[in-house]
Tab-separated table of C-alpha atoms in Angstrom:
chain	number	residue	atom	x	y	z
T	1	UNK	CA	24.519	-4.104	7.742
T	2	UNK	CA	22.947	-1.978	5.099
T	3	UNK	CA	19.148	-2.742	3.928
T	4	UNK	CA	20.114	-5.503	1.103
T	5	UNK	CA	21.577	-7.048	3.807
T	6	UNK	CA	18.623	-7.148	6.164
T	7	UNK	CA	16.590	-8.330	3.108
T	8	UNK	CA	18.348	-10.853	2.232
T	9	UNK	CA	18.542	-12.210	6.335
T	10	UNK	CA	14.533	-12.267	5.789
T	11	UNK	CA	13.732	-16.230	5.573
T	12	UNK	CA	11.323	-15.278	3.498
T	13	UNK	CA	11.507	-12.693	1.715
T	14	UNK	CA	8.266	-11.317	1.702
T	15	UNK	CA	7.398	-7.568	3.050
T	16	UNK	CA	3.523	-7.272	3.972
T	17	UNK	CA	1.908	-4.197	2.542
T	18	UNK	CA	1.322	-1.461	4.750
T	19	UNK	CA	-2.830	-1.192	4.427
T	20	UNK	CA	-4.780	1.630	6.359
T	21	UNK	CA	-7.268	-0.126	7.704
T	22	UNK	CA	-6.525	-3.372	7.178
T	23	UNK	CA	-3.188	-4.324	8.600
T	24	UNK	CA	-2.158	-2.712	12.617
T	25	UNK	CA	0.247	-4.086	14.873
T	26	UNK	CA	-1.385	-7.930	14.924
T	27	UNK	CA	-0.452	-8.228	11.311
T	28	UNK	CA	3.022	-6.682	11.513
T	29	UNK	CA	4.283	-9.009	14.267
T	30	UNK	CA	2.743	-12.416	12.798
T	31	UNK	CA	4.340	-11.427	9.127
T	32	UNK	CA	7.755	-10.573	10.882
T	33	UNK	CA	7.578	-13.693	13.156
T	34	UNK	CA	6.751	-15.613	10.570
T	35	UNK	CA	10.184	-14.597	8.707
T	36	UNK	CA	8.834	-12.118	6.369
T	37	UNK	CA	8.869	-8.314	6.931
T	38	UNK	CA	5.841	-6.907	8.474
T	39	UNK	CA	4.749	-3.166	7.811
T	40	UNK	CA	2.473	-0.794	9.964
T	41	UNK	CA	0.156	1.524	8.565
T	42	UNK	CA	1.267	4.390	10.192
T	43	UNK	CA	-0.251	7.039	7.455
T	44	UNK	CA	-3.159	7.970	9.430
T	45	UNK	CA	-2.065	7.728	12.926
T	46	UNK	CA	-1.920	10.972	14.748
T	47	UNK	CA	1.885	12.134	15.279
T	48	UNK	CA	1.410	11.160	19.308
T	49	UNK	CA	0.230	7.378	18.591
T	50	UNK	CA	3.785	6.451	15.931
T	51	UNK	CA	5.817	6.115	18.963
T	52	UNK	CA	3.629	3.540	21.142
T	53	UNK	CA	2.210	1.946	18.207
T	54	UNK	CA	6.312	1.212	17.294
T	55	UNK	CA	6.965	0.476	20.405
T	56	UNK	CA	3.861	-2.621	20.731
T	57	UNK	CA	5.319	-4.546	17.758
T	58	UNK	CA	9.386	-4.310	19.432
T	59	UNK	CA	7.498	-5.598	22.346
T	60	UNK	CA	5.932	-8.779	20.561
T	61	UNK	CA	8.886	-9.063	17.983
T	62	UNK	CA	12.780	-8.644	17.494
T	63	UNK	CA	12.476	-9.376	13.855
T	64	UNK	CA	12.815	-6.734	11.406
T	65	UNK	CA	10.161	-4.559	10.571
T	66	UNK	CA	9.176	-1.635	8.571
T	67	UNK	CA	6.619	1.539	9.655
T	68	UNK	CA	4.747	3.511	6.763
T	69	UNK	CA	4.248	7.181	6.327
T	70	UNK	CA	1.970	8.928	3.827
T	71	UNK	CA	3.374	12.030	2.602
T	72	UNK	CA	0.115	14.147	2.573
T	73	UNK	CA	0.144	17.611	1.076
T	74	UNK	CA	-0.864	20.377	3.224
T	75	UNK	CA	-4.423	21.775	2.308
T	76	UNK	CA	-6.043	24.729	2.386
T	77	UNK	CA	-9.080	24.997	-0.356
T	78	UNK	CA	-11.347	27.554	-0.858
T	79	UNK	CA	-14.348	27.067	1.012
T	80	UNK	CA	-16.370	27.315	-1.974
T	81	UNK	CA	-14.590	23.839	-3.343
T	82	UNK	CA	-15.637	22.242	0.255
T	83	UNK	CA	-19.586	23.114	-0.411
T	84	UNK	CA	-19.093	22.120	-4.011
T	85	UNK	CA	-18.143	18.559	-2.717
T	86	UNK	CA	-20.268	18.349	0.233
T	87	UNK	CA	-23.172	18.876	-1.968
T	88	UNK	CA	-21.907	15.950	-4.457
T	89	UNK	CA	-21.630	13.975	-1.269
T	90	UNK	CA	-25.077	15.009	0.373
T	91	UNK	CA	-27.292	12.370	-1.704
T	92	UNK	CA	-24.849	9.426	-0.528
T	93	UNK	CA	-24.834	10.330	2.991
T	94	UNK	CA	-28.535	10.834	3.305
T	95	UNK	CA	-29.118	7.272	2.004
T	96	UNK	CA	-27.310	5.763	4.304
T	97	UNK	CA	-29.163	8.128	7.310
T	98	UNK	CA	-25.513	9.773	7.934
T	99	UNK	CA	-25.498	13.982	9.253
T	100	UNK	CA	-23.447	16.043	5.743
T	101	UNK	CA	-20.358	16.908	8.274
T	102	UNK	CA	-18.926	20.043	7.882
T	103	UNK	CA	-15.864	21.702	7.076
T	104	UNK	CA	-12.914	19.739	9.525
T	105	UNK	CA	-10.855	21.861	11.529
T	106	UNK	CA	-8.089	19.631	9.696
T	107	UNK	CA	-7.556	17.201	6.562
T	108	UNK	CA	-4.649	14.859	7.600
T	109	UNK	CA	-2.268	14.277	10.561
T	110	UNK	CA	0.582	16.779	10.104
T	111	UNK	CA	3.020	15.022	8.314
T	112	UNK	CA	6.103	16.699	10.050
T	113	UNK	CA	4.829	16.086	12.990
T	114	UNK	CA	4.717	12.273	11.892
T	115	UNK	CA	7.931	12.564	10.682
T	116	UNK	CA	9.238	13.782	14.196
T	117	UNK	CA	7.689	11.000	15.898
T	118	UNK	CA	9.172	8.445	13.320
T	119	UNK	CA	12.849	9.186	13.653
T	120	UNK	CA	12.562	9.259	17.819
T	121	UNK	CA	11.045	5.643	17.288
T	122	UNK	CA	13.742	4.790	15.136
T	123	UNK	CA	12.127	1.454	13.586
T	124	UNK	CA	14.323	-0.505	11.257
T	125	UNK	CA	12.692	0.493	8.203
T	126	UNK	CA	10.320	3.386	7.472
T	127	UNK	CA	9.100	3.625	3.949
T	128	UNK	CA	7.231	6.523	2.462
T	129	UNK	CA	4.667	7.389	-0.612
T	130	UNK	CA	3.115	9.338	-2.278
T	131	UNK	CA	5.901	12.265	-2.394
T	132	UNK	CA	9.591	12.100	-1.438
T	133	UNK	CA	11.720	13.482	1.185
T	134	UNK	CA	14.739	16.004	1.215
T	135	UNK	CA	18.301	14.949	1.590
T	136	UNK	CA	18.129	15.897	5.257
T	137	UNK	CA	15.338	13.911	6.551
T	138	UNK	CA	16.872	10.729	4.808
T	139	UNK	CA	20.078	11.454	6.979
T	140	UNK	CA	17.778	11.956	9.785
T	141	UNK	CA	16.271	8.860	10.159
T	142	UNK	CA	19.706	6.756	8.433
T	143	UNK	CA	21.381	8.687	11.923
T	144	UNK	CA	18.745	7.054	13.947
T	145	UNK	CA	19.641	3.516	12.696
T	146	UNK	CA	16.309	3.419	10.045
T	147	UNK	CA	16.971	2.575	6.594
T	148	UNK	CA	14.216	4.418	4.133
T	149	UNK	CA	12.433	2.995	1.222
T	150	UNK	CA	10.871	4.999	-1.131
T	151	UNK	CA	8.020	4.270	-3.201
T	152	UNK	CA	8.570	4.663	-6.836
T	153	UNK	CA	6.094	3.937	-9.877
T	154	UNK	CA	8.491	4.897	-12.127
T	155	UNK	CA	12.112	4.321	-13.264
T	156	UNK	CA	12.742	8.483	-12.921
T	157	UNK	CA	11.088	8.250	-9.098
T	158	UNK	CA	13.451	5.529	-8.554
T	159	UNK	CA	16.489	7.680	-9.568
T	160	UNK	CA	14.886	11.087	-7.473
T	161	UNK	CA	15.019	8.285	-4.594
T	162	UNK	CA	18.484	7.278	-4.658
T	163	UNK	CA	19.980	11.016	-5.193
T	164	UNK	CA	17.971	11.761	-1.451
T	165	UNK	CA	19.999	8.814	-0.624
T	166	UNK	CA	17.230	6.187	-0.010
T	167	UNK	CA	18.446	2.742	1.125
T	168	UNK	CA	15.605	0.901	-1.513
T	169	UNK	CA	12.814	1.177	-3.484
T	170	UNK	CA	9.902	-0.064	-3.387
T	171	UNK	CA	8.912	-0.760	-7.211
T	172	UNK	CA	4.603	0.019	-6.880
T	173	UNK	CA	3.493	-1.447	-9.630
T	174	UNK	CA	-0.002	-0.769	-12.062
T	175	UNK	CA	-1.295	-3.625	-10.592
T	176	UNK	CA	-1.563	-2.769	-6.800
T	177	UNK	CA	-4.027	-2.275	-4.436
T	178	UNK	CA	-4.908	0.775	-2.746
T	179	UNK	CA	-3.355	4.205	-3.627
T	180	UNK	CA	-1.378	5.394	-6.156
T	181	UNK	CA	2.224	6.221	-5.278
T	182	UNK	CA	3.357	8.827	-8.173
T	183	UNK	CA	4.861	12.013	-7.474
T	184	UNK	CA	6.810	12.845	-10.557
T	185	UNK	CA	4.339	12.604	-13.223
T	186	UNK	CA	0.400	11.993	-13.715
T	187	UNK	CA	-1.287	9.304	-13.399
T	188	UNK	CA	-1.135	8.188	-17.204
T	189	UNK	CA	2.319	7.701	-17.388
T	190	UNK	CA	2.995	6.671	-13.962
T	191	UNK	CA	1.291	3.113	-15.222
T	192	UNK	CA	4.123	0.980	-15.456
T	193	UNK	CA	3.395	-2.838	-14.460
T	194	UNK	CA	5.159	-4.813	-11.700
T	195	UNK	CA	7.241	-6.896	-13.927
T	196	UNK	CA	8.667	-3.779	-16.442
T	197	UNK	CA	8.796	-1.592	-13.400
T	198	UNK	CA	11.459	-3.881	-11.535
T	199	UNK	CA	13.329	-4.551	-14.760
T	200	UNK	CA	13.670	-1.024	-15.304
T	201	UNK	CA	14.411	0.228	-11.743
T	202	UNK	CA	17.162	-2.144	-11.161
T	203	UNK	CA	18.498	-1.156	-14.647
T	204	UNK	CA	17.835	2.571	-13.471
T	205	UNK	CA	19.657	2.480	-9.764
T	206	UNK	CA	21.854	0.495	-7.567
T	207	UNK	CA	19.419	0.036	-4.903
T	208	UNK	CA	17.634	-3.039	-3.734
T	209	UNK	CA	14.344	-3.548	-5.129
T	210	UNK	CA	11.106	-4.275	-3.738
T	211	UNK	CA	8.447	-6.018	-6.050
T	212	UNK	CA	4.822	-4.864	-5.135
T	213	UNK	CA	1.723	-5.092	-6.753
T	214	UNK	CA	-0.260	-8.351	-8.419
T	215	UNK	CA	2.036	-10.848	-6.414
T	216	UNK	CA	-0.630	-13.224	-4.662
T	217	UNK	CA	0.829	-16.581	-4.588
T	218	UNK	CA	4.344	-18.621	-4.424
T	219	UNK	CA	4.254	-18.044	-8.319
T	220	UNK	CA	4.456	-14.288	-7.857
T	221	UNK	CA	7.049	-14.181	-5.464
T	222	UNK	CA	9.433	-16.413	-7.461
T	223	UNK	CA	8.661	-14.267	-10.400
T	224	UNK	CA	9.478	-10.804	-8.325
T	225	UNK	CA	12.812	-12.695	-7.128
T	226	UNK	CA	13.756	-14.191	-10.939
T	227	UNK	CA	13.641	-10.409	-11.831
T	228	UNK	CA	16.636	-9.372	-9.569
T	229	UNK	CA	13.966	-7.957	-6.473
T	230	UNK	CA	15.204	-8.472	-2.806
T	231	UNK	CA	12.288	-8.991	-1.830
T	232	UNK	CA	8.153	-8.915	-2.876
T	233	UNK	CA	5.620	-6.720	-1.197
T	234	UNK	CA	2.008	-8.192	-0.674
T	235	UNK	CA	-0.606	-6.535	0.440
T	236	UNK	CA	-4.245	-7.656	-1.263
T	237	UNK	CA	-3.475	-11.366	-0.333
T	238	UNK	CA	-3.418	-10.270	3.558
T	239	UNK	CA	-6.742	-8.625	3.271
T	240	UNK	CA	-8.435	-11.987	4.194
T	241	UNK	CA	-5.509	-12.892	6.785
T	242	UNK	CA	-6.881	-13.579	10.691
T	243	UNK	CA	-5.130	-11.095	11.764
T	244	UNK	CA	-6.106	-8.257	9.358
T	245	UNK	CA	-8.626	-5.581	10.607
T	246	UNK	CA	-10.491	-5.489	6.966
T	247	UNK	CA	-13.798	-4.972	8.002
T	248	UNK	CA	-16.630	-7.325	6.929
T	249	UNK	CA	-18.204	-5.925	4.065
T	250	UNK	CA	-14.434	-5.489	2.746
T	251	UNK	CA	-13.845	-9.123	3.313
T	252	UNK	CA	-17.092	-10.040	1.580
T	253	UNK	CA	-15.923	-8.294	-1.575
T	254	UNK	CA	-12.407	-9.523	-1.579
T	255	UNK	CA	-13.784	-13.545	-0.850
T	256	UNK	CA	-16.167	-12.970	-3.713
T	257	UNK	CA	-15.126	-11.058	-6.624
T	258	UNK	CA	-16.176	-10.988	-10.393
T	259	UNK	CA	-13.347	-11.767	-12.616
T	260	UNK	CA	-11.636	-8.679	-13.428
T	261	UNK	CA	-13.512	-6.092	-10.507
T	262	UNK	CA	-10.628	-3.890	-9.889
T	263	UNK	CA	-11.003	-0.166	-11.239
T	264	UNK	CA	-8.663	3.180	-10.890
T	265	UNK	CA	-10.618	6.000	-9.075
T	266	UNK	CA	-10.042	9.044	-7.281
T	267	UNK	CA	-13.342	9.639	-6.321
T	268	UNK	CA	-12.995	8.450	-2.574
T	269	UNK	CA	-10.333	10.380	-1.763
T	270	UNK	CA	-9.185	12.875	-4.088
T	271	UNK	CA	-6.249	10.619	-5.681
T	272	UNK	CA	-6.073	7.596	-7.730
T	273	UNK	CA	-6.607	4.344	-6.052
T	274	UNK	CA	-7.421	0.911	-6.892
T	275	UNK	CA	-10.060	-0.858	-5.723
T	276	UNK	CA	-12.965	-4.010	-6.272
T	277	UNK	CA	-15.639	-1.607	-8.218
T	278	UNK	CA	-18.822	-0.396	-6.408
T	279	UNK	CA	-22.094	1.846	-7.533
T	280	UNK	CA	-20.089	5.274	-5.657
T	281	UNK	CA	-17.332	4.507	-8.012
T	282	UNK	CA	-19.722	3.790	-10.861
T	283	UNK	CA	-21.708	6.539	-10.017
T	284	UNK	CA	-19.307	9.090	-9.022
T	285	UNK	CA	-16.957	8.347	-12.073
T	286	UNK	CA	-18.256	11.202	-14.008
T	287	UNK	CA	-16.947	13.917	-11.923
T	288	UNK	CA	-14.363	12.505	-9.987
T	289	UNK	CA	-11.814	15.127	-11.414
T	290	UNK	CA	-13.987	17.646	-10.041
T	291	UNK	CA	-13.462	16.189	-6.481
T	292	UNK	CA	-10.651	17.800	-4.351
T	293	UNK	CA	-7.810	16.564	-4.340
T	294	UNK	CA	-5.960	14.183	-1.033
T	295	UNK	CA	-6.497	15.029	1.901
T	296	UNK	CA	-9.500	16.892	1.245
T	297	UNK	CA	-11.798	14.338	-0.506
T	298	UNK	CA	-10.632	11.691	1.961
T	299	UNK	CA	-11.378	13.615	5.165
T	300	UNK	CA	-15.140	14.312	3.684
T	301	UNK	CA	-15.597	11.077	2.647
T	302	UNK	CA	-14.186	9.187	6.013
T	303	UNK	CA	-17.581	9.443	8.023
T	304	UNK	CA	-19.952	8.648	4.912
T	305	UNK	CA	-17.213	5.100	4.838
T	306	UNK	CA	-17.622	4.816	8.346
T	307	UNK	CA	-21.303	5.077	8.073
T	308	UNK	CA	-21.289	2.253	5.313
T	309	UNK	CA	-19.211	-0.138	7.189
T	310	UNK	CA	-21.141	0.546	10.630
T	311	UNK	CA	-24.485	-0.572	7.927
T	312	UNK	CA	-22.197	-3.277	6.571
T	313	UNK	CA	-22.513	-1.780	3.180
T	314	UNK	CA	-19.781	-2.085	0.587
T	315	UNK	CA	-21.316	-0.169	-2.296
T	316	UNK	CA	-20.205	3.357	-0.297
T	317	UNK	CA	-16.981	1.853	0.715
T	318	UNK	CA	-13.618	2.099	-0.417
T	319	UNK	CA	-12.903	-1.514	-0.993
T	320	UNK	CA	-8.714	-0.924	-1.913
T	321	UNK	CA	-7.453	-4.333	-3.858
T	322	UNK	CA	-5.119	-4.922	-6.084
T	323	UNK	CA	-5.603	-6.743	-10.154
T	324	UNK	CA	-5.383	-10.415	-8.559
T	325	UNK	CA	-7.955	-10.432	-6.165
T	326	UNK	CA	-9.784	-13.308	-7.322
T	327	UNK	CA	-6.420	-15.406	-5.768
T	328	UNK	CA	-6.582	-14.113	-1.861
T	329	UNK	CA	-7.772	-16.472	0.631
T	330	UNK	CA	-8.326	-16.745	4.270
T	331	UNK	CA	-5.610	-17.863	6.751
T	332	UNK	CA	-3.533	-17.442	9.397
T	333	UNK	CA	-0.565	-14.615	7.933
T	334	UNK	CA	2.415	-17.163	9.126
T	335	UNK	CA	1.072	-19.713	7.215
T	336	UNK	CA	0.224	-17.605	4.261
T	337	UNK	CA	3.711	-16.649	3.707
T	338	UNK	CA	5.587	-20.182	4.602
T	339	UNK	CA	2.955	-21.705	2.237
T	340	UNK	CA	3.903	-18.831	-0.685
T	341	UNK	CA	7.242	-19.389	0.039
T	342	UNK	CA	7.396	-23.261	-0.078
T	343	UNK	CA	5.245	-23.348	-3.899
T	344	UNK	CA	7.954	-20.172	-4.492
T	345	UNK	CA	10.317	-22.658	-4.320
T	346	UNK	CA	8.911	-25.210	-6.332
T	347	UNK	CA	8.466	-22.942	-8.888
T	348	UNK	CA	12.024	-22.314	-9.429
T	349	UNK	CA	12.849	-25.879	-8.979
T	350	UNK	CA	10.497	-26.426	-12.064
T	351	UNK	CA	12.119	-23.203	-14.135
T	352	UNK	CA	15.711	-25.240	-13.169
T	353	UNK	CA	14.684	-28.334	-14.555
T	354	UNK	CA	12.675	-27.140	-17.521
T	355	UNK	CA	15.968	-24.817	-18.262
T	356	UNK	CA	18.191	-27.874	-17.782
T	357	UNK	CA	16.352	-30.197	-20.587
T	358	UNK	CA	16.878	-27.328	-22.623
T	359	UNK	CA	20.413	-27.143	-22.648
T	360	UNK	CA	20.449	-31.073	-23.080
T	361	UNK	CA	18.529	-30.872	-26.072
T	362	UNK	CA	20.393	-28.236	-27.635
């Protein structure tokens, strides 16, 4: 079997989102018992935790399943760029009553040591963003029976993914939730929306496409799958899910958003993410290129969105959706996806029809 193979076994072909802080092993095992493809959230685990955290969902589940790594770049900044953002942090901290932390012995879990830990727990997918891997560690973890998926926002990241020898992309679109996934270019041209993004990439590789980003409903999903994907990726519509560990101010912004709330920032953590607007992302728009860049903002902004959530206070939090927001609702995850997969179908019952009256009339 190779991974267009286990995609198209799925029966439904929907892949959950892997969401750091939203979506743990609960999540994961509903989605793949259900007969889509859940993901864990693996980014921020320590190197120690991949392997029993792995090893929980193949205890609850023998359905496929895919683990998530965040390729975070080593850091080492000047301690004169730590004060420098400490101090731009100090006001927000004090309001909420929160100790300034100091400078972290550390930024991110080492992300070899991740790595290590991911091929000995040999799940049956491991996808990766925000950089890409060498040659070697695809072969790695292909040796230990894992096929790898590698996020591209771009047609070119697509192609850098299939010379490593990647198994499939995952096709991030503009619309999506949470961070950015760009590696070979900046941000403005790494923009591409979900529907030109899979167009191109399957024009662009032979590899089996995953659609991601803006897909909330049955409609999405048939629209993903009319564009030659193997599957869709959803993430924002599980942030309201039962089993999803969104916290409650989180939830309260996702169940009641403004029309269009989503905005681009890299204030929170150093690199572009999208999320439902709030006043730190208002308010810290200005010099948000002045912040340092992932890990480092993100490791001296984690205890100041600890201390929000603790106060149940979303204006200091980092509340990650994607453009649809507005469509997520609450629900048990199995029934999300078998009800987005039944109006899926509908859909392209009604696209069959409408096509075949067309051809009569012609």
């Amino acid at each position: 079997m190779n991974l267009a193979a286990l995609l198209d076994s799925l029966p439904i072909p929907i892949v959950q989102a892997p969401m750091v802080g939203a979506s743990l092993d609960a999540l994961t095992i509903a989605v793949s018992e259900a007969g889509g493809m859940g993901t864990l959230a693996a980014g921020a685990l320590p190197p120690a935790d991949i392997g029993p955290m792995v090893q929980a969902v193949r205890d609850r589940t023998s359905k496929p399943f895919g683990v998530n790594l965040l390729m975070a770049p080593k850091a080492d900044p000047a301690p004169g760029d730590i004060d420098a953002a400490l101090a731009r942090l100090a006001p927000w901290y004090a309001e909420l009553g929160a100790p300034l932390p100091g400078t972290p012995n550390a930024f991110a879990p080492d992300f070899e040591a991740q790595f290590d830990a991911l091929v000995a727990a040999a799940p049956p997918v491991a996808s990766f963003t925000f950089s890409i891997l060498t040659p070697a560690q695809v072969r790695r973890l292909q040796a230990a029976g894992t096929y790898v998926v590698g996020t591209a926002t771009t047609a070119a990241e697509a192609r850098a993914w299939a010379e490593v020898g990647a198994d499939g992309i995952c096709a991030q679109g503009f619309e999506a939730g949470g961070h950015r996934g760009h590696f070979l270019a900046d941000i403005e041209e790494s923009l591409v929306g979900t529907l030109a993004l899979v167009a191109t990439i399957r024009a662009a590789v032979d590899l089996p496409v995953i659609a991601a980003g803006g897909i909330m409903d049955g409609r999405g999903v048939a629209a993903g799958l009319a564009l030659g994907a193997a599957a869709v990726q959803m993430g924002t519509a599980f942030l309201l899910a039962d089993e999803a560990t969104t916290s409650a101010p989180w939830r309260r912004a996702v169940a009641q958003p403004t029309d269009d709330p989503t905005r681009l920032t890299r204030a929170f953590t150093g690199r572009y993410a999208r999320g439902i607007e709030n006043r730190f992302m208002r308010l810290m728009h200005g010099v948000q290129d002045d912040v340092p860049a992932y890990p480092v903002q993100n490791r001296l902004t984690q205890p100041l969105r600890a201390a929000a959530a603790k106060a149940d206070d979303p204006e200091m939090l980092s509340l990650w959706a994607g453009q649809a927001v507005r469509l997520a609702k609450p629900g048990r995850a199995a029934e999300m996806i078998r009800a987005w997969w039944a109006e899926a179908a509908e859909v392209a019952d009604a696209v069959a029809a409408r096509t075949r009256r067309g051809l009569e009339r012609e």
